[in-house]
């Protein structure tokens, strides 16, 4: 279950590329580096994950002038997702971005992957898949000619009104009523 892109800018069909990051889990690392550069003018080469309550709930922060300006988290597995939702409900949610995956250990550790006969993850195979994934060339989405053309032609530029209307959203609190179902995680 690799999360890769097909190249379609003159490279033969079937070539795969990947986003920034060491594993196929998601875009946290790419988005973190991009946000650091775009919002704070900081060029982050490597990020450091800090495990919090367990290895499947990790945090990444960016500091500028002694102040934490970005706080991202990776929450893998339903237990961590549940804890995250509870903190969000209580108003104690500190993160600007959270990458959420249902499988503890991430995509490559999911139930759709090869396992040993006793139903446990095959660690040797997992290591081999991670090495194969790391060998795929990185291709940043914003460098893709077709993405640039889409922004220019269809979205009328990077900071256009159409970009705001099409790609951005706003969230507002929902008033709780007696008829709402109370979801318990």
mmCIF file of C-alpha atoms in Angstrom, residues 1-171:
data_model
loop_
_atom_site.group_PDB
_atom_site.id
_atom_site.type_symbol
_atom_site.label_atom_id
_atom_site.label_comp_id
_atom_site.label_asym_id
_atom_site.label_seq_id
_atom_site.Cartn_x
_atom_site.Cartn_y
_atom_site.Cartn_z
ATOM 1 C CA UNK A 1 0.000 0.000 0.000
ATOM 2 C CA UNK A 2 2.517 2.604 -1.146
ATOM 3 C CA UNK A 3 1.170 6.152 -1.484
ATOM 4 C CA UNK A 4 3.082 7.239 -4.584
ATOM 5 C CA UNK A 5 2.339 9.424 -7.598
ATOM 6 C CA UNK A 6 2.538 8.538 -11.247
ATOM 7 C CA UNK A 7 4.703 10.974 -13.140
ATOM 8 C CA UNK A 8 2.968 12.430 -16.152
ATOM 9 C CA UNK A 9 5.258 15.204 -17.345
ATOM 10 C CA UNK A 10 7.185 13.491 -20.119
ATOM 11 C CA UNK A 11 8.404 10.568 -18.028
ATOM 12 C CA UNK A 12 7.263 7.140 -19.151
ATOM 13 C CA UNK A 13 4.022 5.891 -17.642
ATOM 14 C CA UNK A 14 4.476 3.662 -14.613
ATOM 15 C CA UNK A 15 7.445 5.511 -13.093
ATOM 16 C CA UNK A 16 6.686 6.198 -9.477
ATOM 17 C CA UNK A 17 7.842 8.970 -7.210
ATOM 18 C CA UNK A 18 7.201 9.664 -3.561
ATOM 19 C CA UNK A 19 6.713 12.632 -1.297
ATOM 20 C CA UNK A 20 9.229 13.779 1.281
ATOM 21 C CA UNK A 21 9.510 11.520 4.298
ATOM 22 C CA UNK A 22 11.079 8.230 5.271
ATOM 23 C CA UNK A 23 7.970 6.062 5.005
ATOM 24 C CA UNK A 24 4.846 5.824 2.913
ATOM 25 C CA UNK A 25 2.593 6.960 5.741
ATOM 26 C CA UNK A 26 1.731 10.419 4.519
ATOM 27 C CA UNK A 27 2.602 13.996 3.929
ATOM 28 C CA UNK A 28 3.405 15.244 7.434
ATOM 29 C CA UNK A 29 7.088 15.774 6.688
ATOM 30 C CA UNK A 30 6.473 17.425 3.327
ATOM 31 C CA UNK A 31 3.768 19.731 4.694
ATOM 32 C CA UNK A 32 5.912 20.610 7.727
ATOM 33 C CA UNK A 33 8.899 21.595 5.579
ATOM 34 C CA UNK A 34 6.676 23.500 3.148
ATOM 35 C CA UNK A 35 4.893 25.375 5.967
ATOM 36 C CA UNK A 36 8.205 26.257 7.638
ATOM 37 C CA UNK A 37 9.471 27.763 4.401
ATOM 38 C CA UNK A 38 6.275 29.510 3.282
ATOM 39 C CA UNK A 39 5.156 30.838 6.676
ATOM 40 C CA UNK A 40 8.444 31.493 8.464
ATOM 41 C CA UNK A 41 11.141 31.560 5.758
ATOM 42 C CA UNK A 42 12.937 28.621 7.369
ATOM 43 C CA UNK A 43 14.501 25.899 5.233
ATOM 44 C CA UNK A 44 14.172 22.681 7.266
ATOM 45 C CA UNK A 45 16.352 19.867 5.964
ATOM 46 C CA UNK A 46 15.469 17.155 8.485
ATOM 47 C CA UNK A 47 12.740 16.891 11.059
ATOM 48 C CA UNK A 48 12.866 15.068 14.369
ATOM 49 C CA UNK A 49 9.900 13.092 15.629
ATOM 50 C CA UNK A 50 9.437 13.062 19.394
ATOM 51 C CA UNK A 51 7.454 10.100 20.758
ATOM 52 C CA UNK A 52 4.979 11.243 23.391
ATOM 53 C CA UNK A 53 2.777 8.670 25.153
ATOM 54 C CA UNK A 54 3.826 5.835 22.843
ATOM 55 C CA UNK A 55 5.717 5.193 19.593
ATOM 56 C CA UNK A 56 2.521 5.689 17.570
ATOM 57 C CA UNK A 57 1.843 9.219 18.810
ATOM 58 C CA UNK A 58 4.684 11.486 17.797
ATOM 59 C CA UNK A 59 5.143 15.223 17.649
ATOM 60 C CA UNK A 60 7.175 17.500 15.397
ATOM 61 C CA UNK A 61 7.744 21.149 16.312
ATOM 62 C CA UNK A 62 9.390 24.170 14.748
ATOM 63 C CA UNK A 63 10.880 26.859 16.929
ATOM 64 C CA UNK A 64 11.704 30.402 15.905
ATOM 65 C CA UNK A 65 13.236 32.933 18.306
ATOM 66 C CA UNK A 66 12.605 30.549 21.228
ATOM 67 C CA UNK A 67 8.890 30.215 20.476
ATOM 68 C CA UNK A 68 7.143 27.127 19.056
ATOM 69 C CA UNK A 69 5.542 28.326 15.829
ATOM 70 C CA UNK A 70 4.507 24.973 14.293
ATOM 71 C CA UNK A 71 3.300 21.872 16.118
ATOM 72 C CA UNK A 72 2.431 18.781 14.067
ATOM 73 C CA UNK A 73 1.538 15.278 15.253
ATOM 74 C CA UNK A 74 1.299 11.780 13.818
ATOM 75 C CA UNK A 75 -1.389 9.645 15.490
ATOM 76 C CA UNK A 76 -1.475 5.998 14.439
ATOM 77 C CA UNK A 77 -3.970 3.437 15.716
ATOM 78 C CA UNK A 78 -7.481 3.918 17.085
ATOM 79 C CA UNK A 79 -6.326 4.383 20.693
ATOM 80 C CA UNK A 80 -4.255 7.419 19.730
ATOM 81 C CA UNK A 81 -6.989 8.760 17.462
ATOM 82 C CA UNK A 82 -9.492 8.437 20.324
ATOM 83 C CA UNK A 83 -7.186 10.305 22.718
ATOM 84 C CA UNK A 84 -6.655 13.021 20.128
ATOM 85 C CA UNK A 85 -10.413 13.470 19.593
ATOM 86 C CA UNK A 86 -11.009 13.677 23.353
ATOM 87 C CA UNK A 87 -8.363 16.398 23.684
ATOM 88 C CA UNK A 88 -9.949 18.239 20.785
ATOM 89 C CA UNK A 89 -13.379 18.082 22.481
ATOM 90 C CA UNK A 90 -11.878 19.424 25.710
ATOM 91 C CA UNK A 91 -10.202 22.337 23.932
ATOM 92 C CA UNK A 92 -6.730 21.066 24.804
ATOM 93 C CA UNK A 93 -5.631 20.498 21.234
ATOM 94 C CA UNK A 94 -2.304 22.155 20.448
ATOM 95 C CA UNK A 95 -1.633 20.972 16.898
ATOM 96 C CA UNK A 96 -1.723 22.825 13.591
ATOM 97 C CA UNK A 97 -1.729 19.570 11.591
ATOM 98 C CA UNK A 98 -2.271 15.923 12.487
ATOM 99 C CA UNK A 99 -1.586 12.916 10.307
ATOM 100 C CA UNK A 100 -4.021 10.165 11.293
ATOM 101 C CA UNK A 101 -3.732 6.504 10.299
ATOM 102 C CA UNK A 102 -5.872 3.660 11.606
ATOM 103 C CA UNK A 103 -3.057 1.093 11.590
ATOM 104 C CA UNK A 104 -0.619 1.128 14.520
ATOM 105 C CA UNK A 105 2.841 1.565 13.007
ATOM 106 C CA UNK A 106 1.468 3.189 9.848
ATOM 107 C CA UNK A 107 0.397 1.985 6.391
ATOM 108 C CA UNK A 108 3.212 -0.493 5.890
ATOM 109 C CA UNK A 109 2.258 -2.198 9.150
ATOM 110 C CA UNK A 110 -1.421 -2.484 8.196
ATOM 111 C CA UNK A 111 -3.515 -5.631 7.992
ATOM 112 C CA UNK A 112 -3.367 -5.521 4.206
ATOM 113 C CA UNK A 113 0.340 -6.326 4.336
ATOM 114 C CA UNK A 114 2.049 -9.702 4.534
ATOM 115 C CA UNK A 115 2.100 -11.287 7.972
ATOM 116 C CA UNK A 116 3.684 -14.309 9.577
ATOM 117 C CA UNK A 117 1.642 -17.503 9.939
ATOM 118 C CA UNK A 118 0.606 -16.532 13.477
ATOM 119 C CA UNK A 119 -0.942 -13.267 12.184
ATOM 120 C CA UNK A 120 1.787 -10.924 13.395
ATOM 121 C CA UNK A 121 3.575 -8.361 11.214
ATOM 122 C CA UNK A 122 6.554 -9.765 9.341
ATOM 123 C CA UNK A 123 9.288 -7.396 10.592
ATOM 124 C CA UNK A 124 11.854 -8.520 8.018
ATOM 125 C CA UNK A 125 9.377 -7.877 5.207
ATOM 126 C CA UNK A 126 8.393 -4.543 6.773
ATOM 127 C CA UNK A 127 12.069 -3.467 6.837
ATOM 128 C CA UNK A 128 12.479 -4.568 3.227
ATOM 129 C CA UNK A 129 9.398 -2.559 2.151
ATOM 130 C CA UNK A 130 10.669 0.532 3.982
ATOM 131 C CA UNK A 131 14.050 0.217 2.222
ATOM 132 C CA UNK A 132 12.332 -0.149 -1.164
ATOM 133 C CA UNK A 133 10.156 2.876 -0.449
ATOM 134 C CA UNK A 134 13.168 4.974 0.610
ATOM 135 C CA UNK A 135 14.881 4.109 -2.707
ATOM 136 C CA UNK A 136 12.072 5.691 -4.766
ATOM 137 C CA UNK A 137 13.018 9.216 -5.906
ATOM 138 C CA UNK A 138 11.359 12.136 -4.092
ATOM 139 C CA UNK A 139 9.202 14.385 -6.243
ATOM 140 C CA UNK A 140 7.703 17.437 -4.569
ATOM 141 C CA UNK A 141 4.143 18.026 -5.822
ATOM 142 C CA UNK A 142 4.698 21.761 -6.315
ATOM 143 C CA UNK A 143 7.514 21.061 -8.803
ATOM 144 C CA UNK A 144 5.229 19.084 -11.108
ATOM 145 C CA UNK A 145 4.666 20.949 -14.389
ATOM 146 C CA UNK A 146 1.010 19.879 -14.491
ATOM 147 C CA UNK A 147 0.343 21.106 -10.935
ATOM 148 C CA UNK A 148 1.935 24.457 -11.823
ATOM 149 C CA UNK A 149 -0.150 24.645 -15.024
ATOM 150 C CA UNK A 150 -3.334 23.833 -13.084
ATOM 151 C CA UNK A 151 -2.638 26.687 -10.658
ATOM 152 C CA UNK A 152 -1.900 29.089 -13.496
ATOM 153 C CA UNK A 153 -4.652 28.164 -15.970
ATOM 154 C CA UNK A 154 -7.541 26.756 -13.938
ATOM 155 C CA UNK A 155 -7.035 28.321 -10.502
ATOM 156 C CA UNK A 156 -5.871 31.699 -11.866
ATOM 157 C CA UNK A 157 -2.655 31.866 -9.817
ATOM 158 C CA UNK A 158 -1.394 30.738 -6.403
ATOM 159 C CA UNK A 159 -3.156 33.392 -4.309
ATOM 160 C CA UNK A 160 -6.287 33.908 -6.385
ATOM 161 C CA UNK A 161 -9.845 34.130 -5.138
ATOM 162 C CA UNK A 162 -10.549 30.884 -6.991
ATOM 163 C CA UNK A 163 -7.812 29.106 -4.988
ATOM 164 C CA UNK A 164 -9.415 30.322 -1.744
ATOM 165 C CA UNK A 165 -12.889 29.215 -2.854
ATOM 166 C CA UNK A 166 -11.785 25.856 -4.274
ATOM 167 C CA UNK A 167 -9.044 24.606 -1.962
ATOM 168 C CA UNK A 168 -9.666 26.286 1.384
ATOM 169 C CA UNK A 169 -12.420 25.826 3.913
ATOM 170 C CA UNK A 170 -13.501 27.247 7.231
ATOM 171 C CA UNK A 171 -14.778 25.367 10.223
#
